[in-house]
Amino acid sequence: MSPKTWNGQLFCIFYAVIGIPMFATVLVGTGERLQIPIKKVHKGRPWLKNNASRDEKLKSIVLLSVGTCLLVFIPSLVFDVTQNWSYLESVYYTVITLTTVGFGDLVPGYFEKPAETQTKKENVYRVILGLWILLGLSWGALILSEIGSLLQSEITSAANQTQQKLSDLEHIVRKKAKETRDKIVRK
């Protein structure tokens, strides 16, 4: 489905220009809120501080991986049953949707009957589907944020190590220069 008229296309342009940034803001905010309980699991310590241990980083990776699996494989089971898709099709749909590729070749919650004849159960299913997509996209924003934090942590750590090595080298060079100067002055 796509707009065919000039007015419809113009509406879609404005809707996309305004709606996409607003939705991105909602996703980032939801992703940040998802960090709160995860940080509590780590005893209130930020996930990827420069001094975070490898165990803490591993716990974070495991937690993100488990959450991702739950957001992909459990809904895939539901789609397998409710949409009469194969499990592979269900996983495909889930991954394609949550990565925002969204080809539109599979559409859950589409019941081939007029809207007025659809049941309350079908409408609730659609609402839950929308909430799952919002949660899944927020989880994706959380993962991207944590990858960014990890990369920043690694870059900062490498920069600090390089700075320390340069400082040590500078100290050695100054010491050797002083020793050499003292030898020359004594002669």
JSON list of C-alpha atoms in Angstrom, two decimals:
[
{"chain": "A", "resi": 1, "resn": "MET", "atom": "CA", "xyz": [0.00, 0.00, 0.00]},
{"chain": "A", "resi": 2, "resn": "SER", "atom": "CA", "xyz": [1.35, 3.42, -0.92]},
{"chain": "A", "resi": 3, "resn": "PRO", "atom": "CA", "xyz": [-0.12, 6.85, -1.64]},
{"chain": "A", "resi": 4, "resn": "LYS", "atom": "CA", "xyz": [-1.19, 7.36, -5.26]},
{"chain": "A", "resi": 5, "resn": "THR", "atom": "CA", "xyz": [-2.38, 10.98, -5.17]},
{"chain": "A", "resi": 6, "resn": "TRP", "atom": "CA", "xyz": [-0.29, 14.14, -5.00]},
{"chain": "A", "resi": 7, "resn": "ASN", "atom": "CA", "xyz": [-1.94, 15.07, -1.67]},
{"chain": "A", "resi": 8, "resn": "GLY", "atom": "CA", "xyz": [-1.25, 11.64, -0.22]},
{"chain": "A", "resi": 9, "resn": "GLN", "atom": "CA", "xyz": [2.39, 11.74, -1.30]},
{"chain": "A", "resi": 10, "resn": "LEU", "atom": "CA", "xyz": [2.82, 15.25, 0.13]},
{"chain": "A", "resi": 11, "resn": "PHE", "atom": "CA", "xyz": [1.29, 14.12, 3.41]},
{"chain": "A", "resi": 12, "resn": "CYS", "atom": "CA", "xyz": [3.71, 11.16, 3.53]},
{"chain": "A", "resi": 13, "resn": "ILE", "atom": "CA", "xyz": [6.69, 13.47, 2.97]},
{"chain": "A", "resi": 14, "resn": "PHE", "atom": "CA", "xyz": [5.74, 15.71, 5.91]},
{"chain": "A", "resi": 15, "resn": "TYR", "atom": "CA", "xyz": [4.77, 12.72, 8.03]},
{"chain": "A", "resi": 16, "resn": "ALA", "atom": "CA", "xyz": [8.17, 11.10, 7.41]},
{"chain": "A", "resi": 17, "resn": "VAL", "atom": "CA", "xyz": [10.16, 14.31, 7.96]},
{"chain": "A", "resi": 18, "resn": "ILE", "atom": "CA", "xyz": [8.42, 15.01, 11.27]},
{"chain": "A", "resi": 19, "resn": "GLY", "atom": "CA", "xyz": [7.44, 11.51, 12.37]},
{"chain": "A", "resi": 20, "resn": "ILE", "atom": "CA", "xyz": [10.75, 9.67, 11.90]},
{"chain": "A", "resi": 21, "resn": "PRO", "atom": "CA", "xyz": [12.80, 12.01, 14.14]},
{"chain": "A", "resi": 22, "resn": "MET", "atom": "CA", "xyz": [10.02, 11.99, 16.75]},
{"chain": "A", "resi": 23, "resn": "PHE", "atom": "CA", "xyz": [9.91, 8.20, 16.67]},
{"chain": "A", "resi": 24, "resn": "ALA", "atom": "CA", "xyz": [13.70, 8.02, 16.93]},
{"chain": "A", "resi": 25, "resn": "THR", "atom": "CA", "xyz": [13.48, 10.20, 20.05]},
{"chain": "A", "resi": 26, "resn": "VAL", "atom": "CA", "xyz": [10.91, 7.82, 21.54]},
{"chain": "A", "resi": 27, "resn": "LEU", "atom": "CA", "xyz": [13.13, 4.82, 20.74]},
{"chain": "A", "resi": 28, "resn": "VAL", "atom": "CA", "xyz": [16.19, 6.42, 22.33]},
{"chain": "A", "resi": 29, "resn": "GLY", "atom": "CA", "xyz": [14.18, 7.36, 25.43]},
{"chain": "A", "resi": 30, "resn": "THR", "atom": "CA", "xyz": [12.74, 3.87, 25.72]},
{"chain": "A", "resi": 31, "resn": "GLY", "atom": "CA", "xyz": [16.20, 2.35, 25.18]},
{"chain": "A", "resi": 32, "resn": "GLU", "atom": "CA", "xyz": [17.58, 4.50, 27.98]},
{"chain": "A", "resi": 33, "resn": "ARG", "atom": "CA", "xyz": [14.77, 3.39, 30.27]},
{"chain": "A", "resi": 34, "resn": "LEU", "atom": "CA", "xyz": [15.55, -0.23, 29.42]},
{"chain": "A", "resi": 35, "resn": "GLN", "atom": "CA", "xyz": [19.09, 0.37, 30.70]},
{"chain": "A", "resi": 36, "resn": "ILE", "atom": "CA", "xyz": [17.84, 1.17, 34.22]},
{"chain": "A", "resi": 37, "resn": "PRO", "atom": "CA", "xyz": [16.89, -2.37, 35.30]},
{"chain": "A", "resi": 38, "resn": "ILE", "atom": "CA", "xyz": [19.87, -3.80, 33.46]},
{"chain": "A", "resi": 39, "resn": "LYS", "atom": "CA", "xyz": [22.22, -1.48, 35.34]},
{"chain": "A", "resi": 40, "resn": "LYS", "atom": "CA", "xyz": [20.61, -2.59, 38.62]},
{"chain": "A", "resi": 41, "resn": "VAL", "atom": "CA", "xyz": [21.57, -6.14, 37.75]},
{"chain": "A", "resi": 42, "resn": "HIS", "atom": "CA", "xyz": [25.14, -4.89, 37.73]},
{"chain": "A", "resi": 43, "resn": "LYS", "atom": "CA", "xyz": [24.74, -3.39, 41.23]},
{"chain": "A", "resi": 44, "resn": "GLY", "atom": "CA", "xyz": [24.14, 0.13, 39.99]},
{"chain": "A", "resi": 45, "resn": "ARG", "atom": "CA", "xyz": [27.45, 0.31, 38.19]},
{"chain": "A", "resi": 46, "resn": "PRO", "atom": "CA", "xyz": [27.47, 1.64, 34.64]},
{"chain": "A", "resi": 47, "resn": "TRP", "atom": "CA", "xyz": [27.94, -1.16, 32.15]},
{"chain": "A", "resi": 48, "resn": "LEU", "atom": "CA", "xyz": [31.03, -0.36, 30.30]},
{"chain": "A", "resi": 49, "resn": "LYS", "atom": "CA", "xyz": [33.07, 2.02, 32.38]},
{"chain": "A", "resi": 50, "resn": "ASN", "atom": "CA", "xyz": [36.75, 2.08, 31.58]},
{"chain": "A", "resi": 51, "resn": "ASN", "atom": "CA", "xyz": [37.46, 0.14, 34.76]},
{"chain": "A", "resi": 52, "resn": "ALA", "atom": "CA", "xyz": [34.68, -2.41, 34.28]},
{"chain": "A", "resi": 53, "resn": "SER", "atom": "CA", "xyz": [35.98, -5.93, 34.56]},
{"chain": "A", "resi": 54, "resn": "ARG", "atom": "CA", "xyz": [35.82, -8.42, 31.75]},
{"chain": "A", "resi": 55, "resn": "ASP", "atom": "CA", "xyz": [33.26, -10.37, 33.81]},
{"chain": "A", "resi": 56, "resn": "GLU", "atom": "CA", "xyz": [30.99, -7.32, 33.98]},
{"chain": "A", "resi": 57, "resn": "LYS", "atom": "CA", "xyz": [31.30, -6.79, 30.24]},
{"chain": "A", "resi": 58, "resn": "LEU", "atom": "CA", "xyz": [30.60, -10.48, 29.64]},
{"chain": "A", "resi": 59, "resn": "LYS", "atom": "CA", "xyz": [27.49, -10.31, 31.87]},
{"chain": "A", "resi": 60, "resn": "SER", "atom": "CA", "xyz": [26.27, -7.35, 29.83]},
{"chain": "A", "resi": 61, "resn": "ILE", "atom": "CA", "xyz": [26.83, -9.18, 26.55]},
{"chain": "A", "resi": 62, "resn": "VAL", "atom": "CA", "xyz": [25.04, -12.28, 27.86]},
{"chain": "A", "resi": 63, "resn": "LEU", "atom": "CA", "xyz": [22.13, -10.18, 29.12]},
{"chain": "A", "resi": 64, "resn": "LEU", "atom": "CA", "xyz": [21.78, -8.38, 25.79]},
{"chain": "A", "resi": 65, "resn": "SER", "atom": "CA", "xyz": [22.03, -11.69, 23.90]},
{"chain": "A", "resi": 66, "resn": "VAL", "atom": "CA", "xyz": [19.37, -13.37, 26.06]},
{"chain": "A", "resi": 67, "resn": "GLY", "atom": "CA", "xyz": [17.06, -10.36, 25.68]},
{"chain": "A", "resi": 68, "resn": "THR", "atom": "CA", "xyz": [17.56, -10.39, 21.92]},
{"chain": "A", "resi": 69, "resn": "CYS", "atom": "CA", "xyz": [16.81, -14.12, 21.72]},
{"chain": "A", "resi": 70, "resn": "LEU", "atom": "CA", "xyz": [13.64, -13.63, 23.76]},
{"chain": "A", "resi": 71, "resn": "LEU", "atom": "CA", "xyz": [12.51, -10.77, 21.51]},
{"chain": "A", "resi": 72, "resn": "VAL", "atom": "CA", "xyz": [13.13, -12.86, 18.39]},
{"chain": "A", "resi": 73, "resn": "PHE", "atom": "CA", "xyz": [12.34, -16.49, 19.18]},
{"chain": "A", "resi": 74, "resn": "ILE", "atom": "CA", "xyz": [9.27, -16.20, 21.44]},
{"chain": "A", "resi": 75, "resn": "PRO", "atom": "CA", "xyz": [7.35, -13.91, 19.07]},
{"chain": "A", "resi": 76, "resn": "SER", "atom": "CA", "xyz": [8.42, -16.21, 16.23]},
{"chain": "A", "resi": 77, "resn": "LEU", "atom": "CA", "xyz": [6.68, -19.08, 18.02]},
{"chain": "A", "resi": 78, "resn": "VAL", "atom": "CA", "xyz": [3.55, -16.93, 18.34]},
{"chain": "A", "resi": 79, "resn": "PHE", "atom": "CA", "xyz": [3.66, -16.04, 14.63]},
{"chain": "A", "resi": 80, "resn": "ASP", "atom": "CA", "xyz": [4.21, -19.69, 13.75]},
{"chain": "A", "resi": 81, "resn": "VAL", "atom": "CA", "xyz": [0.95, -20.57, 15.51]},
{"chain": "A", "resi": 82, "resn": "THR", "atom": "CA", "xyz": [-1.23, -17.51, 14.84]},
{"chain": "A", "resi": 83, "resn": "GLN", "atom": "CA", "xyz": [-0.23, -16.70, 11.27]},
{"chain": "A", "resi": 84, "resn": "ASN", "atom": "CA", "xyz": [0.23, -20.24, 9.96]},
{"chain": "A", "resi": 85, "resn": "TRP", "atom": "CA", "xyz": [3.79, -19.40, 8.91]},
{"chain": "A", "resi": 86, "resn": "SER", "atom": "CA", "xyz": [6.65, -21.84, 9.19]},
{"chain": "A", "resi": 87, "resn": "TYR", "atom": "CA", "xyz": [8.99, -21.19, 12.10]},
{"chain": "A", "resi": 88, "resn": "LEU", "atom": "CA", "xyz": [11.71, -20.09, 9.66]},
{"chain": "A", "resi": 89, "resn": "GLU", "atom": "CA", "xyz": [9.30, -17.60, 8.04]},
{"chain": "A", "resi": 90, "resn": "SER", "atom": "CA", "xyz": [8.42, -16.35, 11.52]},
{"chain": "A", "resi": 91, "resn": "VAL", "atom": "CA", "xyz": [12.07, -15.83, 12.50]},
{"chain": "A", "resi": 92, "resn": "TYR", "atom": "CA", "xyz": [12.68, -14.18, 9.13]},
{"chain": "A", "resi": 93, "resn": "TYR", "atom": "CA", "xyz": [9.76, -11.79, 9.69]},
{"chain": "A", "resi": 94, "resn": "THR", "atom": "CA", "xyz": [10.90, -11.01, 13.24]},
{"chain": "A", "resi": 95, "resn": "VAL", "atom": "CA", "xyz": [14.49, -10.22, 12.26]},
{"chain": "A", "resi": 96, "resn": "ILE", "atom": "CA", "xyz": [13.49, -8.25, 9.15]},
{"chain": "A", "resi": 97, "resn": "THR", "atom": "CA", "xyz": [11.00, -6.21, 11.19]},
{"chain": "A", "resi": 98, "resn": "LEU", "atom": "CA", "xyz": [13.25, -5.49, 14.17]},
{"chain": "A", "resi": 99, "resn": "THR", "atom": "CA", "xyz": [16.14, -4.47, 11.93]},
{"chain": "A", "resi": 100, "resn": "THR", "atom": "CA", "xyz": [13.73, -2.05, 10.19]},
{"chain": "A", "resi": 101, "resn": "VAL", "atom": "CA", "xyz": [14.30, -3.64, 6.78]},
{"chain": "A", "resi": 102, "resn": "GLY", "atom": "CA", "xyz": [10.60, -4.52, 6.59]},
{"chain": "A", "resi": 103, "resn": "PHE", "atom": "CA", "xyz": [10.00, -5.80, 3.07]},
{"chain": "A", "resi": 104, "resn": "GLY", "atom": "CA", "xyz": [6.25, -6.16, 3.66]},
{"chain": "A", "resi": 105, "resn": "ASP", "atom": "CA", "xyz": [6.14, -9.65, 2.19]},
{"chain": "A", "resi": 106, "resn": "LEU", "atom": "CA", "xyz": [4.80, -11.05, 5.47]},
{"chain": "A", "resi": 107, "resn": "VAL", "atom": "CA", "xyz": [2.24, -9.06, 7.46]},
{"chain": "A", "resi": 108, "resn": "PRO", "atom": "CA", "xyz": [1.07, -10.37, 10.83]},
{"chain": "A", "resi": 109, "resn": "GLY", "atom": "CA", "xyz": [-2.27, -9.28, 12.21]},
{"chain": "A", "resi": 110, "resn": "TYR", "atom": "CA", "xyz": [-3.74, -9.20, 8.73]},
{"chain": "A", "resi": 111, "resn": "PHE", "atom": "CA", "xyz": [-6.97, -11.11, 8.78]},
{"chain": "A", "resi": 112, "resn": "GLU", "atom": "CA", "xyz": [-8.61, -11.33, 5.38]},
{"chain": "A", "resi": 113, "resn": "LYS", "atom": "CA", "xyz": [-11.97, -9.90, 6.37]},
{"chain": "A", "resi": 114, "resn": "PRO", "atom": "CA", "xyz": [-13.52, -6.44, 6.73]},
{"chain": "A", "resi": 115, "resn": "ALA", "atom": "CA", "xyz": [-12.44, -4.41, 9.78]},
{"chain": "A", "resi": 116, "resn": "GLU", "atom": "CA", "xyz": [-15.98, -4.28, 11.18]},
{"chain": "A", "resi": 117, "resn": "THR", "atom": "CA", "xyz": [-16.13, -8.10, 11.37]},
{"chain": "A", "resi": 118, "resn": "GLN", "atom": "CA", "xyz": [-12.81, -8.51, 13.16]},
{"chain": "A", "resi": 119, "resn": "THR", "atom": "CA", "xyz": [-12.96, -9.66, 16.74]},
{"chain": "A", "resi": 120, "resn": "LYS", "atom": "CA", "xyz": [-11.73, -7.89, 19.84]},
{"chain": "A", "resi": 121, "resn": "LYS", "atom": "CA", "xyz": [-9.11, -10.64, 20.15]},
{"chain": "A", "resi": 122, "resn": "GLU", "atom": "CA", "xyz": [-7.72, -9.79, 16.70]},
{"chain": "A", "resi": 123, "resn": "ASN", "atom": "CA", "xyz": [-7.56, -6.09, 17.58]},
{"chain": "A", "resi": 124, "resn": "VAL", "atom": "CA", "xyz": [-5.79, -6.84, 20.88]},
{"chain": "A", "resi": 125, "resn": "TYR", "atom": "CA", "xyz": [-3.36, -9.01, 18.91]},
{"chain": "A", "resi": 126, "resn": "ARG", "atom": "CA", "xyz": [-2.54, -6.01, 16.71]},
{"chain": "A", "resi": 127, "resn": "VAL", "atom": "CA", "xyz": [-1.98, -3.75, 19.73]},
{"chain": "A", "resi": 128, "resn": "ILE", "atom": "CA", "xyz": [0.33, -6.32, 21.32]},
{"chain": "A", "resi": 129, "resn": "LEU", "atom": "CA", "xyz": [2.12, -6.65, 17.99]},
{"chain": "A", "resi": 130, "resn": "GLY", "atom": "CA", "xyz": [2.66, -2.88, 17.87]},
{"chain": "A", "resi": 131, "resn": "LEU", "atom": "CA", "xyz": [3.98, -2.84, 21.44]},
{"chain": "A", "resi": 132, "resn": "TRP", "atom": "CA", "xyz": [6.35, -5.73, 20.63]},
{"chain": "A", "resi": 133, "resn": "ILE", "atom": "CA", "xyz": [7.69, -3.83, 17.61]},
{"chain": "A", "resi": 134, "resn": "LEU", "atom": "CA", "xyz": [8.21, -0.71, 19.74]},
{"chain": "A", "resi": 135, "resn": "LEU", "atom": "CA", "xyz": [9.97, -2.74, 22.44]},
{"chain": "A", "resi": 136, "resn": "GLY", "atom": "CA", "xyz": [12.08, -4.57, 19.86]},
{"chain": "A", "resi": 137, "resn": "LEU", "atom": "CA", "xyz": [13.16, -1.36, 18.15]},
{"chain": "A", "resi": 138, "resn": "SER", "atom": "CA", "xyz": [13.98, 0.18, 21.54]},
{"chain": "A", "resi": 139, "resn": "TRP", "atom": "CA", "xyz": [16.01, -2.89, 22.40]},
{"chain": "A", "resi": 140, "resn": "GLY", "atom": "CA", "xyz": [17.87, -2.44, 19.12]},
{"chain": "A", "resi": 141, "resn": "ALA", "atom": "CA", "xyz": [18.59, 1.18, 20.08]},
{"chain": "A", "resi": 142, "resn": "LEU", "atom": "CA", "xyz": [19.87, -0.06, 23.44]},
{"chain": "A", "resi": 143, "resn": "ILE", "atom": "CA", "xyz": [22.18, -2.55, 21.73]},
{"chain": "A", "resi": 144, "resn": "LEU", "atom": "CA", "xyz": [23.54, 0.12, 19.38]},
{"chain": "A", "resi": 145, "resn": "SER", "atom": "CA", "xyz": [24.08, 2.43, 22.35]},
{"chain": "A", "resi": 146, "resn": "GLU", "atom": "CA", "xyz": [25.96, -0.26, 24.25]},
{"chain": "A", "resi": 147, "resn": "ILE", "atom": "CA", "xyz": [28.10, -1.11, 21.23]},
{"chain": "A", "resi": 148, "resn": "GLY", "atom": "CA", "xyz": [28.94, 2.59, 20.98]},
{"chain": "A", "resi": 149, "resn": "SER", "atom": "CA", "xyz": [29.80, 2.65, 24.70]},
{"chain": "A", "resi": 150, "resn": "LEU", "atom": "CA", "xyz": [31.97, -0.44, 24.32]},
{"chain": "A", "resi": 151, "resn": "LEU", "atom": "CA", "xyz": [33.83, 1.04, 21.36]},
{"chain": "A", "resi": 152, "resn": "GLN", "atom": "CA", "xyz": [34.26, 4.33, 23.22]},
{"chain": "A", "resi": 153, "resn": "SER", "atom": "CA", "xyz": [35.53, 2.43, 26.26]},
{"chain": "A", "resi": 154, "resn": "GLU", "atom": "CA", "xyz": [38.03, 0.50, 24.16]},
{"chain": "A", "resi": 155, "resn": "ILE", "atom": "CA", "xyz": [39.20, 3.65, 22.37]},
{"chain": "A", "resi": 156, "resn": "THR", "atom": "CA", "xyz": [39.60, 5.50, 25.68]},
{"chain": "A", "resi": 157, "resn": "SER", "atom": "CA", "xyz": [41.46, 2.56, 27.18]},
{"chain": "A", "resi": 158, "resn": "ALA", "atom": "CA", "xyz": [43.80, 2.33, 24.19]},
{"chain": "A", "resi": 159, "resn": "ALA", "atom": "CA", "xyz": [44.38, 6.10, 24.28]},
{"chain": "A", "resi": 160, "resn": "ASN", "atom": "CA", "xyz": [45.17, 5.96, 28.01]},
{"chain": "A", "resi": 161, "resn": "GLN", "atom": "CA", "xyz": [47.60, 3.07, 27.50]},
{"chain": "A", "resi": 162, "resn": "THR", "atom": "CA", "xyz": [49.28, 4.91, 24.64]},
{"chain": "A", "resi": 163, "resn": "GLN", "atom": "CA", "xyz": [49.51, 8.07, 26.74]},
{"chain": "A", "resi": 164, "resn": "GLN", "atom": "CA", "xyz": [51.05, 6.10, 29.61]},
{"chain": "A", "resi": 165, "resn": "LYS", "atom": "CA", "xyz": [53.60, 4.46, 27.29]},
{"chain": "A", "resi": 166, "resn": "LEU", "atom": "CA", "xyz": [54.50, 7.84, 25.80]},
{"chain": "A", "resi": 167, "resn": "SER", "atom": "CA", "xyz": [54.85, 9.29, 29.29]},
{"chain": "A", "resi": 168, "resn": "ASP", "atom": "CA", "xyz": [57.09, 6.39, 30.34]},
{"chain": "A", "resi": 169, "resn": "LEU", "atom": "CA", "xyz": [59.14, 6.79, 27.16]},
{"chain": "A", "resi": 170, "resn": "GLU", "atom": "CA", "xyz": [59.45, 10.53, 27.74]},
{"chain": "A", "resi": 171, "resn": "HIS", "atom": "CA", "xyz": [60.67, 9.85, 31.29]},
{"chain": "A", "resi": 172, "resn": "ILE", "atom": "CA", "xyz": [63.29, 7.39, 29.99]},
{"chain": "A", "resi": 173, "resn": "VAL", "atom": "CA", "xyz": [64.45, 9.82, 27.28]},
{"chain": "A", "resi": 174, "resn": "ARG", "atom": "CA", "xyz": [64.74, 12.69, 29.80]},
{"chain": "A", "resi": 175, "resn": "LYS", "atom": "CA", "xyz": [66.65, 10.45, 32.21]},
{"chain": "A", "resi": 176, "resn": "LYS", "atom": "CA", "xyz": [69.05, 9.28, 29.47]},
{"chain": "A", "resi": 177, "resn": "ALA", "atom": "CA", "xyz": [69.47, 12.85, 28.21]},
{"chain": "A", "resi": 178, "resn": "LYS", "atom": "CA", "xyz": [70.33, 14.02, 31.74]},
{"chain": "A", "resi": 179, "resn": "GLU", "atom": "CA", "xyz": [72.80, 11.14, 32.20]},
{"chain": "A", "resi": 180, "resn": "THR", "atom": "CA", "xyz": [74.40, 11.96, 28.85]},
{"chain": "A", "resi": 181, "resn": "ARG", "atom": "CA", "xyz": [74.59, 15.68, 29.66]},
{"chain": "A", "resi": 182, "resn": "ASP", "atom": "CA", "xyz": [76.10, 14.91, 33.08]},
{"chain": "A", "resi": 183, "resn": "LYS", "atom": "CA", "xyz": [78.75, 12.67, 31.45]},
{"chain": "A", "resi": 184, "resn": "ILE", "atom": "CA", "xyz": [79.62, 15.38, 28.95]},
{"chain": "A", "resi": 185, "resn": "VAL", "atom": "CA", "xyz": [79.83, 18.06, 31.66]},
{"chain": "A", "resi": 186, "resn": "ARG", "atom": "CA", "xyz": [82.14, 15.85, 33.81]},
{"chain": "A", "resi": 187, "resn": "LYS", "atom": "CA", "xyz": [84.61, 15.38, 30.97]}
]
